[in-house]
């Protein structure tokens, strides 16, 4: 596992999931390039909805989003901004209720054009990778002997990709997902990739199958 790809072990077969595939599935920007300057720092959202909280955590974001009153919406698009922060923090980043948020996000969301062009896909990928490193390190050092893990970021992205890549074993019929043509997950296929296959950035090619690289056992996530 490194910053560019993640390798999984499925019954002795290795599957590589790259940053490019993560970006295709999540549908958010993966390159840290912006053609507009960052907006000035604003405290309006924080002062309006979180002024009573010293350290704002994910649970505070959820609480404000779920219980905000119409009378508190000074501007009609404030609910949109709160929704974006809620989805960002509780959907594609940390998820854990006790994690503090980056206060810059509350300022960035004031400028929706800037916010929408930001590389949230890259931020989510890095958060997912950091979370994987953390839980695997705890497991290897036997500080966490549980077989279940609570992952941050968006592990659903590579779970969907792997589901689409796996071939049914010992099956007579061919399993194919009926997916929308715009949906990036490739269908399940009965045919397996040859062992001499080489990796390609093309998400539509057969998954690489090797037995000579370091892999990690399949991680099963649980709801938090």
PDB file of C-alpha atoms in Angstrom:
ATOM      1  CA  UNK A   1       0.000   0.000   0.000  1.00  0.00           C
ATOM      2  CA  UNK A   2       1.414   3.405  -1.017  1.00  0.00           C
ATOM      3  CA  UNK A   3       0.153   6.824  -2.049  1.00  0.00           C
ATOM      4  CA  UNK A   4      -0.601   5.700  -5.609  1.00  0.00           C
ATOM      5  CA  UNK A   5      -2.220   2.291  -5.176  1.00  0.00           C
ATOM      6  CA  UNK A   6      -3.640  -0.233  -2.739  1.00  0.00           C
ATOM      7  CA  UNK A   7      -3.092  -3.986  -3.102  1.00  0.00           C
ATOM      8  CA  UNK A   8      -5.510  -6.600  -1.806  1.00  0.00           C
ATOM      9  CA  UNK A   9      -5.163 -10.338  -1.334  1.00  0.00           C
ATOM     10  CA  UNK A  10      -8.133 -12.544  -2.240  1.00  0.00           C
ATOM     11  CA  UNK A  11      -7.420 -16.201  -1.600  1.00  0.00           C
ATOM     12  CA  UNK A  12      -3.877 -15.841  -2.916  1.00  0.00           C
ATOM     13  CA  UNK A  13      -4.747 -13.518  -5.800  1.00  0.00           C
ATOM     14  CA  UNK A  14      -3.693  -9.891  -5.741  1.00  0.00           C
ATOM     15  CA  UNK A  15      -5.848  -7.008  -6.926  1.00  0.00           C
ATOM     16  CA  UNK A  16      -4.492  -3.493  -7.363  1.00  0.00           C
ATOM     17  CA  UNK A  17      -6.698  -0.462  -6.826  1.00  0.00           C
ATOM     18  CA  UNK A  18      -5.146   2.822  -7.952  1.00  0.00           C
ATOM     19  CA  UNK A  19      -5.788   6.454  -7.218  1.00  0.00           C
ATOM     20  CA  UNK A  20      -7.157   6.854 -10.741  1.00  0.00           C
ATOM     21  CA  UNK A  21      -9.894   4.264 -10.177  1.00  0.00           C
ATOM     22  CA  UNK A  22     -10.764   5.912  -6.869  1.00  0.00           C
ATOM     23  CA  UNK A  23     -11.232   9.213  -8.696  1.00  0.00           C
ATOM     24  CA  UNK A  24     -13.397   7.650 -11.403  1.00  0.00           C
ATOM     25  CA  UNK A  25     -15.711   6.038  -8.861  1.00  0.00           C
ATOM     26  CA  UNK A  26     -15.998   8.939  -6.437  1.00  0.00           C
ATOM     27  CA  UNK A  27     -16.402  11.459  -9.277  1.00  0.00           C
ATOM     28  CA  UNK A  28     -14.538  14.253  -7.497  1.00  0.00           C
ATOM     29  CA  UNK A  29     -11.418  16.164  -8.474  1.00  0.00           C
ATOM     30  CA  UNK A  30      -8.172  14.271  -7.842  1.00  0.00           C
ATOM     31  CA  UNK A  31      -5.593  16.902  -8.812  1.00  0.00           C
ATOM     32  CA  UNK A  32      -4.677  19.755  -6.523  1.00  0.00           C
ATOM     33  CA  UNK A  33      -4.981  22.473  -9.166  1.00  0.00           C
ATOM     34  CA  UNK A  34      -7.290  25.480  -9.067  1.00  0.00           C
ATOM     35  CA  UNK A  35      -7.741  28.238 -11.607  1.00  0.00           C
ATOM     36  CA  UNK A  36      -9.200  30.632  -9.041  1.00  0.00           C
ATOM     37  CA  UNK A  37      -7.575  32.117  -5.917  1.00  0.00           C
ATOM     38  CA  UNK A  38      -8.673  30.965  -2.448  1.00  0.00           C
ATOM     39  CA  UNK A  39     -11.403  33.124  -0.938  1.00  0.00           C
ATOM     40  CA  UNK A  40     -10.740  35.428   2.028  1.00  0.00           C
ATOM     41  CA  UNK A  41     -11.130  33.781   5.410  1.00  0.00           C
ATOM     42  CA  UNK A  42     -14.696  33.986   6.730  1.00  0.00           C
ATOM     43  CA  UNK A  43     -16.082  33.108  10.153  1.00  0.00           C
ATOM     44  CA  UNK A  44     -19.753  33.626   9.277  1.00  0.00           C
ATOM     45  CA  UNK A  45     -20.815  29.958   9.207  1.00  0.00           C
ATOM     46  CA  UNK A  46     -18.845  29.172  12.338  1.00  0.00           C
ATOM     47  CA  UNK A  47     -20.116  32.211  14.241  1.00  0.00           C
ATOM     48  CA  UNK A  48     -23.715  31.599  13.190  1.00  0.00           C
ATOM     49  CA  UNK A  49     -24.006  27.866  13.872  1.00  0.00           C
ATOM     50  CA  UNK A  50     -20.979  26.779  15.936  1.00  0.00           C
ATOM     51  CA  UNK A  51     -20.104  29.847  17.988  1.00  0.00           C
ATOM     52  CA  UNK A  52     -20.796  28.063  21.284  1.00  0.00           C
ATOM     53  CA  UNK A  53     -18.403  25.181  20.460  1.00  0.00           C
ATOM     54  CA  UNK A  54     -14.672  25.519  21.141  1.00  0.00           C
ATOM     55  CA  UNK A  55     -13.542  22.450  19.189  1.00  0.00           C
ATOM     56  CA  UNK A  56     -15.999  21.538  16.446  1.00  0.00           C
ATOM     57  CA  UNK A  57     -16.295  17.787  15.897  1.00  0.00           C
ATOM     58  CA  UNK A  58     -18.112  15.675  13.341  1.00  0.00           C
ATOM     59  CA  UNK A  59     -20.922  15.030  15.805  1.00  0.00           C
ATOM     60  CA  UNK A  60     -21.405  18.806  16.106  1.00  0.00           C
ATOM     61  CA  UNK A  61     -21.647  19.145  12.324  1.00  0.00           C
ATOM     62  CA  UNK A  62     -24.260  16.391  12.255  1.00  0.00           C
ATOM     63  CA  UNK A  63     -26.171  17.915  15.171  1.00  0.00           C
ATOM     64  CA  UNK A  64     -26.362  21.357  13.556  1.00  0.00           C
ATOM     65  CA  UNK A  65     -27.331  19.922  10.174  1.00  0.00           C
ATOM     66  CA  UNK A  66     -30.081  17.714  11.616  1.00  0.00           C
ATOM     67  CA  UNK A  67     -31.603  20.295  13.962  1.00  0.00           C
ATOM     68  CA  UNK A  68     -31.098  23.690  12.323  1.00  0.00           C
ATOM     69  CA  UNK A  69     -34.280  25.774  12.311  1.00  0.00           C
ATOM     70  CA  UNK A  70     -35.591  27.705   9.354  1.00  0.00           C
ATOM     71  CA  UNK A  71     -35.352  30.894  11.404  1.00  0.00           C
ATOM     72  CA  UNK A  72     -31.595  30.266  11.749  1.00  0.00           C
ATOM     73  CA  UNK A  73     -31.041  30.258   8.006  1.00  0.00           C
ATOM     74  CA  UNK A  74     -29.954  33.846   7.538  1.00  0.00           C
ATOM     75  CA  UNK A  75     -29.497  33.248   3.811  1.00  0.00           C
ATOM     76  CA  UNK A  76     -31.455  30.726   1.769  1.00  0.00           C
ATOM     77  CA  UNK A  77     -28.287  28.929   0.651  1.00  0.00           C
ATOM     78  CA  UNK A  78     -26.974  28.465   4.202  1.00  0.00           C
ATOM     79  CA  UNK A  79     -28.656  25.069   4.337  1.00  0.00           C
ATOM     80  CA  UNK A  80     -26.793  24.135   1.154  1.00  0.00           C
ATOM     81  CA  UNK A  81     -23.497  25.100   2.774  1.00  0.00           C
ATOM     82  CA  UNK A  82     -24.288  23.120   5.910  1.00  0.00           C
ATOM     83  CA  UNK A  83     -25.233  20.149   3.720  1.00  0.00           C
ATOM     84  CA  UNK A  84     -21.892  20.312   1.911  1.00  0.00           C
ATOM     85  CA  UNK A  85     -19.966  20.387   5.187  1.00  0.00           C
ATOM     86  CA  UNK A  86     -22.043  17.518   6.571  1.00  0.00           C
ATOM     87  CA  UNK A  87     -21.531  15.387   3.456  1.00  0.00           C
ATOM     88  CA  UNK A  88     -17.829  16.237   3.392  1.00  0.00           C
ATOM     89  CA  UNK A  89     -17.093  15.391   7.018  1.00  0.00           C
ATOM     90  CA  UNK A  90     -19.582  12.590   7.640  1.00  0.00           C
ATOM     91  CA  UNK A  91     -19.633  11.130   4.142  1.00  0.00           C
ATOM     92  CA  UNK A  92     -16.282  11.154   2.335  1.00  0.00           C
ATOM     93  CA  UNK A  93     -13.745  12.014   5.047  1.00  0.00           C
ATOM     94  CA  UNK A  94     -13.418  11.049   8.704  1.00  0.00           C
ATOM     95  CA  UNK A  95     -16.910   9.878   9.786  1.00  0.00           C
ATOM     96  CA  UNK A  96     -15.804   9.274  13.387  1.00  0.00           C
ATOM     97  CA  UNK A  97     -17.979  11.420  15.641  1.00  0.00           C
ATOM     98  CA  UNK A  98     -15.129  12.612  17.876  1.00  0.00           C
ATOM     99  CA  UNK A  99     -12.839  13.826  15.070  1.00  0.00           C
ATOM    100  CA  UNK A 100     -12.365  17.607  14.983  1.00  0.00           C
ATOM    101  CA  UNK A 101     -13.024  19.332  11.677  1.00  0.00           C
ATOM    102  CA  UNK A 102     -10.674  21.577   9.744  1.00  0.00           C
ATOM    103  CA  UNK A 103     -12.021  25.080  10.360  1.00  0.00           C
ATOM    104  CA  UNK A 104     -10.811  26.131   6.921  1.00  0.00           C
ATOM    105  CA  UNK A 105     -13.670  24.076   5.457  1.00  0.00           C
ATOM    106  CA  UNK A 106     -16.216  26.375   7.113  1.00  0.00           C
ATOM    107  CA  UNK A 107     -14.549  29.312   5.397  1.00  0.00           C
ATOM    108  CA  UNK A 108     -14.089  27.624   2.022  1.00  0.00           C
ATOM    109  CA  UNK A 109     -17.775  26.749   1.756  1.00  0.00           C
ATOM    110  CA  UNK A 110     -18.614  30.462   1.684  1.00  0.00           C
ATOM    111  CA  UNK A 111     -17.301  30.527  -1.883  1.00  0.00           C
ATOM    112  CA  UNK A 112     -19.230  27.748  -3.615  1.00  0.00           C
ATOM    113  CA  UNK A 113     -17.305  28.138  -6.872  1.00  0.00           C
ATOM    114  CA  UNK A 114     -14.000  27.596  -5.083  1.00  0.00           C
ATOM    115  CA  UNK A 115     -15.425  24.815  -2.924  1.00  0.00           C
ATOM    116  CA  UNK A 116     -16.753  22.912  -5.947  1.00  0.00           C
ATOM    117  CA  UNK A 117     -13.391  23.118  -7.750  1.00  0.00           C
ATOM    118  CA  UNK A 118     -11.363  21.933  -4.784  1.00  0.00           C
ATOM    119  CA  UNK A 119      -9.676  18.508  -4.994  1.00  0.00           C
ATOM    120  CA  UNK A 120     -12.005  16.743  -2.562  1.00  0.00           C
ATOM    121  CA  UNK A 121     -11.402  13.428  -4.309  1.00  0.00           C
ATOM    122  CA  UNK A 122      -7.697  13.641  -3.474  1.00  0.00           C
ATOM    123  CA  UNK A 123      -8.483  14.677   0.108  1.00  0.00           C
ATOM    124  CA  UNK A 124     -10.831  11.700   0.465  1.00  0.00           C
ATOM    125  CA  UNK A 125      -8.305   9.292  -1.080  1.00  0.00           C
ATOM    126  CA  UNK A 126      -5.595  10.442   1.335  1.00  0.00           C
ATOM    127  CA  UNK A 127      -7.995  10.157   4.278  1.00  0.00           C
ATOM    128  CA  UNK A 128      -8.890   6.611   3.215  1.00  0.00           C
ATOM    129  CA  UNK A 129      -5.233   5.661   2.853  1.00  0.00           C
ATOM    130  CA  UNK A 130      -4.313   7.125   6.239  1.00  0.00           C
ATOM    131  CA  UNK A 131      -7.171   5.257   7.883  1.00  0.00           C
ATOM    132  CA  UNK A 132      -6.068   1.964   6.305  1.00  0.00           C
ATOM    133  CA  UNK A 133      -2.498   2.509   7.474  1.00  0.00           C
ATOM    134  CA  UNK A 134      -3.739   3.198  10.980  1.00  0.00           C
ATOM    135  CA  UNK A 135      -5.958   0.143  11.393  1.00  0.00           C
ATOM    136  CA  UNK A 136      -3.456  -2.217   9.756  1.00  0.00           C
ATOM    137  CA  UNK A 137      -0.648  -0.901  11.943  1.00  0.00           C
ATOM    138  CA  UNK A 138      -2.746  -1.467  15.064  1.00  0.00           C
ATOM    139  CA  UNK A 139      -3.596  -4.958  13.849  1.00  0.00           C
ATOM    140  CA  UNK A 140       0.004  -5.908  13.020  1.00  0.00           C
ATOM    141  CA  UNK A 141       1.208  -4.714  16.423  1.00  0.00           C
ATOM    142  CA  UNK A 142      -1.672  -6.657  17.995  1.00  0.00           C
ATOM    143  CA  UNK A 143      -3.034  -3.531  19.655  1.00  0.00           C
ATOM    144  CA  UNK A 144      -6.370  -4.307  18.061  1.00  0.00           C
ATOM    145  CA  UNK A 145      -7.191  -8.015  17.814  1.00  0.00           C
ATOM    146  CA  UNK A 146     -10.680  -7.449  16.456  1.00  0.00           C
ATOM    147  CA  UNK A 147     -11.498  -8.841  13.007  1.00  0.00           C
ATOM    148  CA  UNK A 148     -13.585  -5.748  12.204  1.00  0.00           C
ATOM    149  CA  UNK A 149     -12.351  -2.242  11.445  1.00  0.00           C
ATOM    150  CA  UNK A 150     -13.888   1.200  11.396  1.00  0.00           C
ATOM    151  CA  UNK A 151     -12.428   3.047   8.419  1.00  0.00           C
ATOM    152  CA  UNK A 152     -12.411   6.731   7.601  1.00  0.00           C
ATOM    153  CA  UNK A 153     -12.349   8.262   4.156  1.00  0.00           C
ATOM    154  CA  UNK A 154     -14.426   6.460   1.540  1.00  0.00           C
ATOM    155  CA  UNK A 155     -13.547   2.738   1.568  1.00  0.00           C
ATOM    156  CA  UNK A 156     -16.813   2.129  -0.290  1.00  0.00           C
ATOM    157  CA  UNK A 157     -15.046   3.281  -3.478  1.00  0.00           C
ATOM    158  CA  UNK A 158     -12.545   0.437  -3.597  1.00  0.00           C
ATOM    159  CA  UNK A 159     -15.095  -2.016  -2.200  1.00  0.00           C
ATOM    160  CA  UNK A 160     -17.339  -1.317  -5.194  1.00  0.00           C
ATOM    161  CA  UNK A 161     -14.401  -1.619  -7.569  1.00  0.00           C
ATOM    162  CA  UNK A 162     -13.282  -4.937  -6.107  1.00  0.00           C
ATOM    163  CA  UNK A 163     -16.829  -6.319  -6.184  1.00  0.00           C
ATOM    164  CA  UNK A 164     -16.929  -5.488  -9.883  1.00  0.00           C
ATOM    165  CA  UNK A 165     -13.553  -7.134 -10.462  1.00  0.00           C
ATOM    166  CA  UNK A 166     -14.044 -10.397  -8.596  1.00  0.00           C
ATOM    167  CA  UNK A 167     -14.866 -13.476 -10.625  1.00  0.00           C
ATOM    168  CA  UNK A 168     -17.211 -16.114  -9.221  1.00  0.00           C
ATOM    169  CA  UNK A 169     -15.342 -19.282  -8.306  1.00  0.00           C
ATOM    170  CA  UNK A 170     -16.722 -22.733  -9.167  1.00  0.00           C
ATOM    171  CA  UNK A 171     -19.715 -21.192 -10.916  1.00  0.00           C
ATOM    172  CA  UNK A 172     -21.234 -22.592 -14.098  1.00  0.00           C
ATOM    173  CA  UNK A 173     -23.145 -19.478 -15.063  1.00  0.00           C
ATOM    174  CA  UNK A 174     -21.730 -16.042 -15.770  1.00  0.00           C
ATOM    175  CA  UNK A 175     -22.626 -13.278 -13.320  1.00  0.00           C
ATOM    176  CA  UNK A 176     -23.049  -9.856 -14.837  1.00  0.00           C
ATOM    177  CA  UNK A 177     -24.178  -6.683 -13.123  1.00  0.00           C
ATOM    178  CA  UNK A 178     -26.795  -4.702 -15.005  1.00  0.00           C
ATOM    179  CA  UNK A 179     -25.282  -1.258 -14.577  1.00  0.00           C
ATOM    180  CA  UNK A 180     -25.985   2.094 -16.081  1.00  0.00           C
ATOM    181  CA  UNK A 181     -23.518   2.773 -18.901  1.00  0.00           C
ATOM    182  CA  UNK A 182     -22.280   5.863 -17.053  1.00  0.00           C
ATOM    183  CA  UNK A 183     -21.608   3.935 -13.850  1.00  0.00           C
ATOM    184  CA  UNK A 184     -17.861   3.247 -13.647  1.00  0.00           C
ATOM    185  CA  UNK A 185     -17.935  -0.157 -11.946  1.00  0.00           C
ATOM    186  CA  UNK A 186     -17.069  -2.912 -14.441  1.00  0.00           C
ATOM    187  CA  UNK A 187     -19.356  -5.970 -14.482  1.00  0.00           C
ATOM    188  CA  UNK A 188     -18.531  -9.297 -12.891  1.00  0.00           C
ATOM    189  CA  UNK A 189     -17.111 -11.704 -15.422  1.00  0.00           C
ATOM    190  CA  UNK A 190     -16.517 -15.417 -15.340  1.00  0.00           C
ATOM    191  CA  UNK A 191     -13.239 -15.216 -17.218  1.00  0.00           C
ATOM    192  CA  UNK A 192     -10.168 -14.740 -15.032  1.00  0.00           C
ATOM    193  CA  UNK A 193      -7.134 -12.661 -15.923  1.00  0.00           C
ATOM    194  CA  UNK A 194      -3.963 -14.577 -16.885  1.00  0.00           C
ATOM    195  CA  UNK A 195      -1.164 -14.702 -14.334  1.00  0.00           C
ATOM    196  CA  UNK A 196       1.230 -12.879 -16.640  1.00  0.00           C
ATOM    197  CA  UNK A 197      -1.110  -9.876 -16.951  1.00  0.00           C
ATOM    198  CA  UNK A 198       0.437  -6.468 -16.439  1.00  0.00           C
ATOM    199  CA  UNK A 199      -1.150  -3.554 -14.678  1.00  0.00           C
ATOM    200  CA  UNK A 200      -2.797  -0.834 -16.714  1.00  0.00           C
ATOM    201  CA  UNK A 201      -4.364   2.470 -15.735  1.00  0.00           C
ATOM    202  CA  UNK A 202      -7.355   1.556 -17.893  1.00  0.00           C
ATOM    203  CA  UNK A 203     -10.111   0.727 -15.425  1.00  0.00           C
ATOM    204  CA  UNK A 204     -11.938  -1.378 -18.036  1.00  0.00           C
ATOM    205  CA  UNK A 205      -9.170  -3.978 -18.418  1.00  0.00           C
ATOM    206  CA  UNK A 206      -9.074  -7.218 -16.455  1.00  0.00           C
ATOM    207  CA  UNK A 207      -7.791  -6.943 -12.915  1.00  0.00           C
ATOM    208  CA  UNK A 208      -4.163  -7.842 -12.404  1.00  0.00           C
ATOM    209  CA  UNK A 209      -3.600 -11.233 -10.804  1.00  0.00           C
ATOM    210  CA  UNK A 210      -0.221 -11.926  -9.217  1.00  0.00           C
ATOM    211  CA  UNK A 211       1.104 -13.947  -6.331  1.00  0.00           C
ATOM    212  CA  UNK A 212       4.479 -12.350  -5.690  1.00  0.00           C
ATOM    213  CA  UNK A 213       3.734  -8.951  -4.157  1.00  0.00           C
ATOM    214  CA  UNK A 214       2.946  -7.933  -0.613  1.00  0.00           C
ATOM    215  CA  UNK A 215      -0.778  -7.773   0.058  1.00  0.00           C
ATOM    216  CA  UNK A 216      -3.142  -7.340   2.983  1.00  0.00           C
ATOM    217  CA  UNK A 217      -6.054  -9.548   3.888  1.00  0.00           C
ATOM    218  CA  UNK A 218      -9.527  -8.374   2.910  1.00  0.00           C
ATOM    219  CA  UNK A 219     -10.916  -5.844   5.361  1.00  0.00           C
ATOM    220  CA  UNK A 220     -14.572  -5.992   6.319  1.00  0.00           C
ATOM    221  CA  UNK A 221     -15.936  -2.653   7.436  1.00  0.00           C
ATOM    222  CA  UNK A 222     -18.740  -2.102   9.905  1.00  0.00           C
ATOM    223  CA  UNK A 223     -21.115   0.785  10.381  1.00  0.00           C
ATOM    224  CA  UNK A 224     -20.017   3.416  12.889  1.00  0.00           C
TER     225      UNK A 224
END
